[in-house]
Phi, psi and omega in degrees: 000327181298318179294319179298319179294322178297314179295316179303316179299319179291321178297314180298320179295319179296319181279346179085024180262138178245336181273171181262013185300320184260009185303316182298314178297314180297322178297320179293319178298314179300314180299318181294324179289316177299315178299316179300314181294318184280320185271307184282314184270350178057041176262124176275105183286138175240113188285351174270358177268116183298328179297316178293312183300311183288332176294315179298319178297309182295320179293322178296317178297317178299312181299318181295311184291332182255007178053037176080356182254176176093166180274139178298128179300152183302321182296320178289320179298316179297314180294323178297315178301318178296320178297317179297317180293315185281322190237359182291149179274172180261000000 
């Protein structure tokens, strides 16, 4: 829960939100991204790794702003591929 709160705070800061009105939605988005990375992509996330942390934050912001639709931006796609190569499981 501590890691989720840390990510939530960073997502809210990135989006410019100070109230807790959207916290539940953002928490579900964050959880879905963490699950996708760990279960589907087999990436073992390390929350003390800034690369992992900021990817989850940036991907969460993208999902929130685009309501789950749209094409993944190249920078996120590139970073995801690098994460899979560097940290993905077999």
